[in-house]
Short mmCIF file of C-alpha atoms and ligand atoms in Angstrom, two decimals:
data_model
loop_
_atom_site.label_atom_id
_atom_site.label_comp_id
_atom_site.label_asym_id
_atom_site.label_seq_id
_atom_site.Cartn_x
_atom_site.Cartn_y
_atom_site.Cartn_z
CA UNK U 198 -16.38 -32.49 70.68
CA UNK U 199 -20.00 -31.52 71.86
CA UNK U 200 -23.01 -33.43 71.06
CA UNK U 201 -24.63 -30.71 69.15
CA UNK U 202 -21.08 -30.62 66.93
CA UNK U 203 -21.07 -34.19 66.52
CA UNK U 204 -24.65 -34.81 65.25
CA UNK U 205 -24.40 -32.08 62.77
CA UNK U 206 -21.07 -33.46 61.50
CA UNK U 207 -22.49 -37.26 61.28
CA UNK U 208 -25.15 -35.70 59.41
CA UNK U 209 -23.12 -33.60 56.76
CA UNK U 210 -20.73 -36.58 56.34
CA UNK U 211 -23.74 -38.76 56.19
CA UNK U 212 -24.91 -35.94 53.19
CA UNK U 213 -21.51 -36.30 51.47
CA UNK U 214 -21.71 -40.23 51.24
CA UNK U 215 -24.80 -40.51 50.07
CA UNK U 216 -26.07 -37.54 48.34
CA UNK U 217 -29.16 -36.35 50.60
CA UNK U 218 -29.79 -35.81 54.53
CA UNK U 219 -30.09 -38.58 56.77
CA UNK U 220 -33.43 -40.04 58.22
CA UNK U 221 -32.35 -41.01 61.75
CA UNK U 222 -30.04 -39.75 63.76
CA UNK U 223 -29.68 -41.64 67.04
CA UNK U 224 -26.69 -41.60 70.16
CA UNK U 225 -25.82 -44.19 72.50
CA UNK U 226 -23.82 -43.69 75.79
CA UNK U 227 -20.43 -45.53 76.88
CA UNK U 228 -20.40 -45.36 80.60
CA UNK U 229 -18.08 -45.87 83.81
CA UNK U 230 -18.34 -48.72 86.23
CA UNK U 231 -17.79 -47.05 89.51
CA UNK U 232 -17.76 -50.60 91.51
CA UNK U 233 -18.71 -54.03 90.52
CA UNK U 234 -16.10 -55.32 88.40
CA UNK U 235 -16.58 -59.05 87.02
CA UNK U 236 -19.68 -59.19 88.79
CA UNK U 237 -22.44 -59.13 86.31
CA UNK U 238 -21.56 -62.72 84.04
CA UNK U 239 -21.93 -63.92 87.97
CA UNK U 240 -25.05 -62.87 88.43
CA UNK U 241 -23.92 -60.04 91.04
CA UNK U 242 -24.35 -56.91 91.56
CA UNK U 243 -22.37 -53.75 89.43
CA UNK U 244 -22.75 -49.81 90.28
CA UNK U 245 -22.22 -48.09 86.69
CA UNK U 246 -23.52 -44.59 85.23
CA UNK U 247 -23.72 -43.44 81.47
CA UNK U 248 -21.33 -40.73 80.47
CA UNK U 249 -21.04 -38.08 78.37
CA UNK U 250 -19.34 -39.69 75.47
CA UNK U 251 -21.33 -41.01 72.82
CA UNK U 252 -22.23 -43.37 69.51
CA UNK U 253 -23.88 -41.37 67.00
CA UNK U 254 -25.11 -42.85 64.22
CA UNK U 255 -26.92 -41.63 60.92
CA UNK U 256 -28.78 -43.36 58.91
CA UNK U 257 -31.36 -44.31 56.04
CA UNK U 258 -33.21 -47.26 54.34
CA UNK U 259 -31.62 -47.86 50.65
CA UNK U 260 -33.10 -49.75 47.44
CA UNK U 261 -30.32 -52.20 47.17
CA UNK U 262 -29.35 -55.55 48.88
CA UNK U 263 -26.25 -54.14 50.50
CA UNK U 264 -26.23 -52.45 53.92
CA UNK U 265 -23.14 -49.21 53.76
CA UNK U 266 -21.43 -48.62 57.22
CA UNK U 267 -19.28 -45.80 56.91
CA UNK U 268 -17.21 -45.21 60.17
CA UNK U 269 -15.70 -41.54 60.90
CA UNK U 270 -12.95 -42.58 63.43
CA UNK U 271 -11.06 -45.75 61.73
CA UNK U 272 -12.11 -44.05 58.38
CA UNK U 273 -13.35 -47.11 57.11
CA UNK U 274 -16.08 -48.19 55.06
CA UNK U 275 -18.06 -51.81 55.32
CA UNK U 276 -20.33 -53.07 52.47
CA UNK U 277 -22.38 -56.13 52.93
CA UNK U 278 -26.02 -58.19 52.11
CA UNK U 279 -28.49 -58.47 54.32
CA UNK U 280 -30.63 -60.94 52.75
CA UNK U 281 -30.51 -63.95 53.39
CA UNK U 282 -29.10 -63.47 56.39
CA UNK U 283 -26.09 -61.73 57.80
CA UNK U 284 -22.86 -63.09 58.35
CA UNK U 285 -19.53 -62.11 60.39
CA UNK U 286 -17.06 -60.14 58.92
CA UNK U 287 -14.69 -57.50 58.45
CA UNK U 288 -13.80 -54.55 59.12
CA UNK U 289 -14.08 -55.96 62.55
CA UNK U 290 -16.01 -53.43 63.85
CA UNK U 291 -18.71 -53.77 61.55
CA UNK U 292 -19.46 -56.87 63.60
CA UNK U 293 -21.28 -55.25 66.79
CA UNK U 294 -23.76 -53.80 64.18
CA UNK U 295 -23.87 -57.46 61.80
CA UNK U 296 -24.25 -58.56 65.00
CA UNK U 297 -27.40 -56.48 65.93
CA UNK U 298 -29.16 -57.31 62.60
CA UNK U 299 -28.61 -60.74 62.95
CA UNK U 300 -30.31 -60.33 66.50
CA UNK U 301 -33.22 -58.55 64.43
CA UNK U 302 -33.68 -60.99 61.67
CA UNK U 303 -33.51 -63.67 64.21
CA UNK U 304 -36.72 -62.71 65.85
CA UNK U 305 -38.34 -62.63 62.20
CA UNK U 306 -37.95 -58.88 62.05
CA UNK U 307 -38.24 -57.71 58.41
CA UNK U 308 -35.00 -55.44 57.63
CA UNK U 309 -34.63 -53.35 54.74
CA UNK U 310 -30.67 -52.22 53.33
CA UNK U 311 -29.96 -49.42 54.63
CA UNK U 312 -26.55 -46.56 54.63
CA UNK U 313 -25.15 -45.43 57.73
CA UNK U 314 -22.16 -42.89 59.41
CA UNK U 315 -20.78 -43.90 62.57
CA UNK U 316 -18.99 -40.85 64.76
CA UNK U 317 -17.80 -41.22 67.98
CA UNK U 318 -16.15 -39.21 70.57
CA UNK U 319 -16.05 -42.46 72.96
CA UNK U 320 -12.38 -44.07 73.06
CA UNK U 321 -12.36 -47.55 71.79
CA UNK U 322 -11.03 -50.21 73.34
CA UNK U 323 -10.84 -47.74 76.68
CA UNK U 324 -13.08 -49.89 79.07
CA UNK U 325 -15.75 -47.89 78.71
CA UNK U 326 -18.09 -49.87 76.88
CA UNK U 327 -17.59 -48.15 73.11
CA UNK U 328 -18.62 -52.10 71.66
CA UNK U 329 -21.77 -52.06 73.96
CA UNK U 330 -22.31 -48.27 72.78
CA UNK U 331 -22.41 -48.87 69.11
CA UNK U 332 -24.44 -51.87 69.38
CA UNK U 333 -26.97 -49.69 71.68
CA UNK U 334 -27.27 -47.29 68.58
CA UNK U 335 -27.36 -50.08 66.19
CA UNK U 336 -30.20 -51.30 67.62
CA UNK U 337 -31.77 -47.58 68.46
CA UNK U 338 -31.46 -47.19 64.52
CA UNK U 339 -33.38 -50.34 63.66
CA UNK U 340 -35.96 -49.68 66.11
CA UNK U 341 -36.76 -46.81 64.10
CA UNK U 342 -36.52 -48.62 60.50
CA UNK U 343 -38.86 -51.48 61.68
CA UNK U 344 -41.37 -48.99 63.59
CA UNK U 345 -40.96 -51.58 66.46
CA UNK U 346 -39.70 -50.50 70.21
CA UNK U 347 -38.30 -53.40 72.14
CA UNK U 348 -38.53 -53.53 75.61
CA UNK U 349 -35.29 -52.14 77.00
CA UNK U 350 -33.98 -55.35 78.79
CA UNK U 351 -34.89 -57.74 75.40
CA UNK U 352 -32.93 -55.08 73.51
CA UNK U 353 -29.70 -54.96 76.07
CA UNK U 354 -30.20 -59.19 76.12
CA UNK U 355 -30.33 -58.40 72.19
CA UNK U 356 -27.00 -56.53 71.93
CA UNK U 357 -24.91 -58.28 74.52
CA UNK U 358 -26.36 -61.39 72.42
CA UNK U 359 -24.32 -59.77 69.53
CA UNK U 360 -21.09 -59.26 71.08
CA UNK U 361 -21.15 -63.05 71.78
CA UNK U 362 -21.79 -64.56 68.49
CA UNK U 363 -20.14 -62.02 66.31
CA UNK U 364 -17.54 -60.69 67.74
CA UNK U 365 -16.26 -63.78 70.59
CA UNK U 366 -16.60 -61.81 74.08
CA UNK U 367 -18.66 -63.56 76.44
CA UNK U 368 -19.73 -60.30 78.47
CA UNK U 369 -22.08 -59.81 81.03
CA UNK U 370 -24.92 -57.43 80.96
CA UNK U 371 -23.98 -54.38 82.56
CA UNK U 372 -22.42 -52.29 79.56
CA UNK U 373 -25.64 -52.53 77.23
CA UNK U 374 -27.66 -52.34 80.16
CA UNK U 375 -26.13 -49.22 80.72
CA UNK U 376 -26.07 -47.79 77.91
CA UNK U 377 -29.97 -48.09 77.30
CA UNK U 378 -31.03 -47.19 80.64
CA UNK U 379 -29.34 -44.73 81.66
CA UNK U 380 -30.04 -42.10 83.64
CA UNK U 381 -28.97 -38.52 84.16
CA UNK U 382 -27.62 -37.62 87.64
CA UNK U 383 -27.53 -40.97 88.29
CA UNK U 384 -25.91 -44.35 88.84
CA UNK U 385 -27.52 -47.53 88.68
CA UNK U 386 -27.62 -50.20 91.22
CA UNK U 387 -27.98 -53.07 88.66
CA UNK U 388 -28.69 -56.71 90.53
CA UNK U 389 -27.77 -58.73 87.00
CA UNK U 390 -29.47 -61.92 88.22
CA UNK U 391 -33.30 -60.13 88.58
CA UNK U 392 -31.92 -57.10 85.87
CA UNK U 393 -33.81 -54.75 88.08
CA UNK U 394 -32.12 -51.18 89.07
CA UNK U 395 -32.33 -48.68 91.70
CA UNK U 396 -31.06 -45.57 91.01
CA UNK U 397 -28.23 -43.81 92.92
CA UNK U 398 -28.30 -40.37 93.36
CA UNK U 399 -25.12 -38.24 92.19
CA UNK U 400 -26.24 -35.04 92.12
CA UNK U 401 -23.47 -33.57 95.00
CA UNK U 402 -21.76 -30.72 93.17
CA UNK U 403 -18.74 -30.81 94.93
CA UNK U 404 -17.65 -34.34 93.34
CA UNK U 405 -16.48 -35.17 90.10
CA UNK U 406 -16.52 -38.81 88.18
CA UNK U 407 -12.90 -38.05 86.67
CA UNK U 408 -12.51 -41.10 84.18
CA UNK U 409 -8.03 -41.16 83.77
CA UNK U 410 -7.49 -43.21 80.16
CA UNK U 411 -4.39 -44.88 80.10
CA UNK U 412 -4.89 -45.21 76.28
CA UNK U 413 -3.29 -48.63 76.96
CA UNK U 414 -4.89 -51.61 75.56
CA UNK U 415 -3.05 -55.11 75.90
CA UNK U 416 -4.42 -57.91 73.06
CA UNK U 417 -4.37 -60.85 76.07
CA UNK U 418 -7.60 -59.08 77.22
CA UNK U 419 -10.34 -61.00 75.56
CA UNK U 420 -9.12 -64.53 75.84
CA UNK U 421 -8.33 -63.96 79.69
CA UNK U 422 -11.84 -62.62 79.91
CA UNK U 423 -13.08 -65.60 78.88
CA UNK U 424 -11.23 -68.07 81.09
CA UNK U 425 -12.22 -65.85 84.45
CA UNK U 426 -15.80 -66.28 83.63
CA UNK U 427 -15.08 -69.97 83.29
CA UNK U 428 -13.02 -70.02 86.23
CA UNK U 429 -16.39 -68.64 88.30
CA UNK U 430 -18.35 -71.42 86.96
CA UNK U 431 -16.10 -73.61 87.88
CA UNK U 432 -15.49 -72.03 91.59
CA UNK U 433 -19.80 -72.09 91.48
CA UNK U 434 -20.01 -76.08 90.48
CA UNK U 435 -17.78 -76.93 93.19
CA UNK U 436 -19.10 -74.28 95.90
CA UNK U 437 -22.76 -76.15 94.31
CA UNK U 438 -24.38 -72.64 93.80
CA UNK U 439 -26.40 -71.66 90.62
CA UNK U 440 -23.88 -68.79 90.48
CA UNK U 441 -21.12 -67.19 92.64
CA UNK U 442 -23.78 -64.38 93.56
CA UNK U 443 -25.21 -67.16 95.61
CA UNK U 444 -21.93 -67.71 97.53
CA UNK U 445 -20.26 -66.76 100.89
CA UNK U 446 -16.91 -65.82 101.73
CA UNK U 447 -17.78 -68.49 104.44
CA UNK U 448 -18.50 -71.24 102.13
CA UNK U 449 -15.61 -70.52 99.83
CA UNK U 450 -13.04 -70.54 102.67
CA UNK U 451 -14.94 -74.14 103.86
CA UNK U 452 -14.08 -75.11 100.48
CA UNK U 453 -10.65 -74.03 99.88
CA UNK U 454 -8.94 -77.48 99.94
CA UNK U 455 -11.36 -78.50 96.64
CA UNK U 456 -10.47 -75.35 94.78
CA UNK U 457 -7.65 -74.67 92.55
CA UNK U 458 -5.57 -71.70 94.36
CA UNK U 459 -6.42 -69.10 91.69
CA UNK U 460 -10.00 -70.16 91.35
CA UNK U 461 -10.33 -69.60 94.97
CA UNK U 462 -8.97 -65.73 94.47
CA UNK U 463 -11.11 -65.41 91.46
CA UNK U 464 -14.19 -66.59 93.76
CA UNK U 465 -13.20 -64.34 96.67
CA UNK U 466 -12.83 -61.21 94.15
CA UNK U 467 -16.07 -61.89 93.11
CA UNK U 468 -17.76 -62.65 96.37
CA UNK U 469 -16.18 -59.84 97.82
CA UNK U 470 -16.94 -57.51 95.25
CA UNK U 471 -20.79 -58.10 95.59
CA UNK U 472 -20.54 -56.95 98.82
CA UNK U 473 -18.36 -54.02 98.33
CA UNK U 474 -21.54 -52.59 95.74
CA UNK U 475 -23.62 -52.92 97.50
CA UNK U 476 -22.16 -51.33 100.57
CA UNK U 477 -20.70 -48.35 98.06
CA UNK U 478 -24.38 -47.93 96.97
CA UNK U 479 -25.57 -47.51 100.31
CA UNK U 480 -22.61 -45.26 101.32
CA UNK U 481 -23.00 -42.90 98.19
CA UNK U 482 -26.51 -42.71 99.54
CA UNK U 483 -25.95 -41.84 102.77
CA UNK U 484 -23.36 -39.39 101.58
CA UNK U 485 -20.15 -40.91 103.41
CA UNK U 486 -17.29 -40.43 101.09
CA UNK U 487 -15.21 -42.20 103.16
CA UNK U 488 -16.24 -45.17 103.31
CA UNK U 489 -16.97 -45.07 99.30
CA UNK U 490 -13.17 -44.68 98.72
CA UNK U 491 -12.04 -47.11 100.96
CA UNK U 492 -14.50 -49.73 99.00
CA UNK U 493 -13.12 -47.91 95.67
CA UNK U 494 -9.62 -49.01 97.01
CA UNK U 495 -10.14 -52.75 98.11
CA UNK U 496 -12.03 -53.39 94.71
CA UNK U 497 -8.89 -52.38 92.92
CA UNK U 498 -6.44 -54.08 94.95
CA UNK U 499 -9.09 -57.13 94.77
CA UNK U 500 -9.36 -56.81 91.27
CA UNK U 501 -5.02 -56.65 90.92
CA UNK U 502 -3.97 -59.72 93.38
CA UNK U 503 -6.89 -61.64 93.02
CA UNK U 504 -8.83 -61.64 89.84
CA UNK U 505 -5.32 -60.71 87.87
CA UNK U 506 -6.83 -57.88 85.62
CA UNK U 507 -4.97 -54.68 85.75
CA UNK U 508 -1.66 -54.07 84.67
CA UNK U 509 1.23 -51.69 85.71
CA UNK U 510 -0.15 -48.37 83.71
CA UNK U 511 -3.52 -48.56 86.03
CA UNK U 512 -1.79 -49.77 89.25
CA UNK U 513 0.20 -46.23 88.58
CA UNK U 514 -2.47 -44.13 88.11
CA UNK U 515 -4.19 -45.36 91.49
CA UNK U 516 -1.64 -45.35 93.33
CA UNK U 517 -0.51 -41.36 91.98
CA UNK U 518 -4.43 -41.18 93.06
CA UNK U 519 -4.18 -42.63 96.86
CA UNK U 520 -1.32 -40.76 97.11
CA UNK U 521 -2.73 -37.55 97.17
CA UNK U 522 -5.31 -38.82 98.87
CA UNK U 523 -8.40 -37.45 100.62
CA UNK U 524 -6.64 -34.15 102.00
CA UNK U 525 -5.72 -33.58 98.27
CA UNK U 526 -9.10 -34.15 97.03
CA UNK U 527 -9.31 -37.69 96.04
CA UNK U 528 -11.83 -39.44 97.63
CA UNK U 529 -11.61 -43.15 95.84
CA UNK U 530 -10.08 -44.38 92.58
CA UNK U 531 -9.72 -48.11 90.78
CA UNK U 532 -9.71 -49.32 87.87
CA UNK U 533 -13.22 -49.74 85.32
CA UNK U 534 -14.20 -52.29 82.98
CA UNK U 535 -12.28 -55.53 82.08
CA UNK U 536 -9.34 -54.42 82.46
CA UNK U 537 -5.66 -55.21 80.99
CA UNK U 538 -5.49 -51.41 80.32
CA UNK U 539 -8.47 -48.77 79.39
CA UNK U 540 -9.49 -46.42 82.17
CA UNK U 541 -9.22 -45.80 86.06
CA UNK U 542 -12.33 -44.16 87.75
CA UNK U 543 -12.00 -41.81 90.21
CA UNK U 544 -14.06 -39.81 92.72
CA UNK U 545 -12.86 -36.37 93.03
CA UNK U 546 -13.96 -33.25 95.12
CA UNK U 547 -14.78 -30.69 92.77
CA UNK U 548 -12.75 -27.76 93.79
CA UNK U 549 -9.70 -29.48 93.11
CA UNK U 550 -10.54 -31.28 89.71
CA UNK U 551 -7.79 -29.16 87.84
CA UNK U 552 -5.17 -29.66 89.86
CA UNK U 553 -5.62 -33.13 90.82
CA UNK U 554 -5.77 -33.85 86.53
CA UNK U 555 -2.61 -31.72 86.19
CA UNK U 556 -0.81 -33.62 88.90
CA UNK U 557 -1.85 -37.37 87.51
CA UNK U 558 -0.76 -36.12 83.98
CA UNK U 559 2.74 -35.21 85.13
CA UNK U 560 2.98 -38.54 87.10
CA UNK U 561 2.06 -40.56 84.30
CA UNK U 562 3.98 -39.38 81.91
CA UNK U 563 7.18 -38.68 83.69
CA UNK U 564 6.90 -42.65 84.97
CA UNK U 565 5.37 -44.31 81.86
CA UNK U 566 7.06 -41.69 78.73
CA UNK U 567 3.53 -41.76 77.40
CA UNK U 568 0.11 -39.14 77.72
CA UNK U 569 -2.88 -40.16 79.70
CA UNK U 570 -6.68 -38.85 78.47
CA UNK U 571 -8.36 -37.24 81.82
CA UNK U 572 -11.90 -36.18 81.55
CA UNK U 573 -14.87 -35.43 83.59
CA UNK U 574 -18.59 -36.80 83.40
CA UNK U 575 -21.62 -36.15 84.53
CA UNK U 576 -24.21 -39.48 84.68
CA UNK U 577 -25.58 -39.01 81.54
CA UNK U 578 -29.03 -40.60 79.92
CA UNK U 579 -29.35 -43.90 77.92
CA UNK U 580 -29.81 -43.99 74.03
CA UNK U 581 -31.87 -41.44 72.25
CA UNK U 582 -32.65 -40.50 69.08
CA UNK U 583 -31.53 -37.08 67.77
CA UNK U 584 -33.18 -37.17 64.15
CA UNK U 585 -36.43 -38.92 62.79
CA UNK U 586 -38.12 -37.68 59.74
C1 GLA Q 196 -16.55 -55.78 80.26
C2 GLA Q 196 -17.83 -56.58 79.98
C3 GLA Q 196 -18.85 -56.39 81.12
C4 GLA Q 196 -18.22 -56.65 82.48
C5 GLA Q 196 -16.89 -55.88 82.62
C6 GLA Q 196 -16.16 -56.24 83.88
O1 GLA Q 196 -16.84 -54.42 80.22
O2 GLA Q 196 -18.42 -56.19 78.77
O3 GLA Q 196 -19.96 -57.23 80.91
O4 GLA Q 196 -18.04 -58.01 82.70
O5 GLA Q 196 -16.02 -56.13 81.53
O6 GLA Q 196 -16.88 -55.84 85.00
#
């Protein structure tokens, strides 16, 4: 669905819920990690771009207590008061935005009830940030109803905030971050200790982000996420660093006999990885392809043996990927985001986008019985508002 479509859809369902146009309109990006997975709750180093699916939301102030979330793609509807305060609560999607008010009302911002339709053409639960993306235009949509602009990093701190208390994921930084500051055309180098960027040129026409959704989701995700980031800080105490950003491979092998086997692989995924960004950045700069998909490569096989987060749908899909190979047009693929299912990125040359997405489509289906989602993107911008009246 095209942006222009979706915004003038939110906005007629938005008409038919509540009787009369909507005030704001507003869109937040998801976006693709290209390297720099696990990094960012380590205070590392990640290499992600916006993309060209969004978070639209409509909305407008009301007279009553209740605030009206109306939400296109589960076709559900959540009612629920915002005075005194907010609580958690279901649908449990309706927690990134709770969340996001509570952030608000926390900082003694004065929030009035308001109605609101959510569209998306972002897939949830996909690994590409659709949680981060909705509480981006949350918090775009508040902006606007308080009159008051937070600075971009307070309002990514704000939102990832949000996903911790209200809806139990102890992320890192990078997908809000993202999804604010975004820029078209470009990556970001994002350092998540400093949360400074430097923005990385994409602008070659002859390759393609393809994004390859397994449209596989596994429920052990979130509780594993949340004993790797413990594992780091345990793998940091020991190593005595503030964070495993501060750590060498050196050190960790000097260490080895302290550590726990598999907190010394999560620590040398992790270490590793830092590097691996930071060298991609610098080859993506300097235009050598080569060297970007061998880095694309190690990450993922980092990211399966050591840090344990992909599973056998996105091991497929990379290898289909590797096996066609630079002669075929593929010049790097892994897996993005957490993990345990969602989506594999991949570097293609242009020229042979169609028949590299027709080939991974047969694979997949022929060894799994089920249909991947294959799409292109261009590095999009961050959140913006569409509507304000
Ligand atoms: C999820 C989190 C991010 C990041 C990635 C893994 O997307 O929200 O903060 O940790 O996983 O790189």
């Amino acid at each position: 669905m095209s942006f222009d479509l979706m915004m003038d859809r939110t906005s007629e369902l938005f008409r038919r819920c509540f009787g009369h146009a909507p005030r704001w309109i507003v869109a937040a990006p998801g976006r693709v990690n290209l390297i720099g997975e696990h990094t960012d709750y380590n205070d590392g180093f990640v290499l992600p771009m916006a993309i060209e699916r969004y978070i639209v939301i409509a909305g407008d102030t009301n007279t009553k207590r209740e605030v009206t979330l109306h939400s296109v793609t589960p076709g559900e509807t959540a009612t629920f008061n915002i005075r005194p305060k907010v609580e958690p609560g279901a649908p449990s999607w309706s927690n990134y935005v709770r969340g996001v008010i509570a952030g608000f009302q926390k900082s003694g911002k004065k929030l009035p009830a308001f109605d609101a339709v959510i569209e998306s053409n972002l897939p949830y639960g996909g690994g590409l940030a659709s949680s981060a993306a909705l509480e981006v235009a949350a918090a775009t949509l508040l902006e606007l109803m308080t009159g008051q602009t937070l600075d971009p990093i307070e309002k990514a701190v704000l939102c990832q905030q949000a996903e911790h208390d209200f809806a139990g994921v102890p992320c890192g930084i990078m997908d809000q971050f993202t999804s604010i500051l975004g820029r078209e055309n470009h990556a970001l180098l994002l350092d998540c200790r400093s949360r400074t960027t430097t923005p990385v040129a994409l602008t070659n026409p002859d390759v393609t982000v393809l994004i390859i959704n397994t449209n596989i989701r596994h429920k052990l995700a979130e509780g594993e996420y949340a004993k790797r980031r413990a594992q780091c800080e345990t793998a940091a105490r020991v190593l005595q660093v503030a964070a495993l950003r501060d750590a060498t491979l050196e050190a960790l092998e000097a260490a080895r006999k302290q550590l726990e086997p598999v907190v010394f692989r999560r620590a040398h995924h992790v270490i590793s990885e830092n590097e691996r960004t930071l060298q991609a950045a610098r080859a993506i700069q300097a235009s050598d392809w080569t060297r970007v998909g061998q880095l694309m490569s190690a990450s993922h096989a980092s990211l399966r043996d050591n840090y344990e987060v992909s599973c056998p749908e996105l091991d497929l899909v990379v290898e289909v990927a590797q096996q066609i190979g630079e002669a075929g047009g593929v010049i790097g693929c892994r897996m993005t985001g957490g993990g345990f299912g969602g989506c594999v990125v991949s570097l293609v040359k242009t020229g042979a986008v169609q028949r590299i997405t027709r080939n991974l489509d047969v694979a997949y289906e022929k060894k799994t019985g089920r249909q991947a989602s294959i799409f292109s993107s261009r590095p999009a911008a961050g959140a913006r508002i569409l509507k304000s009246s």
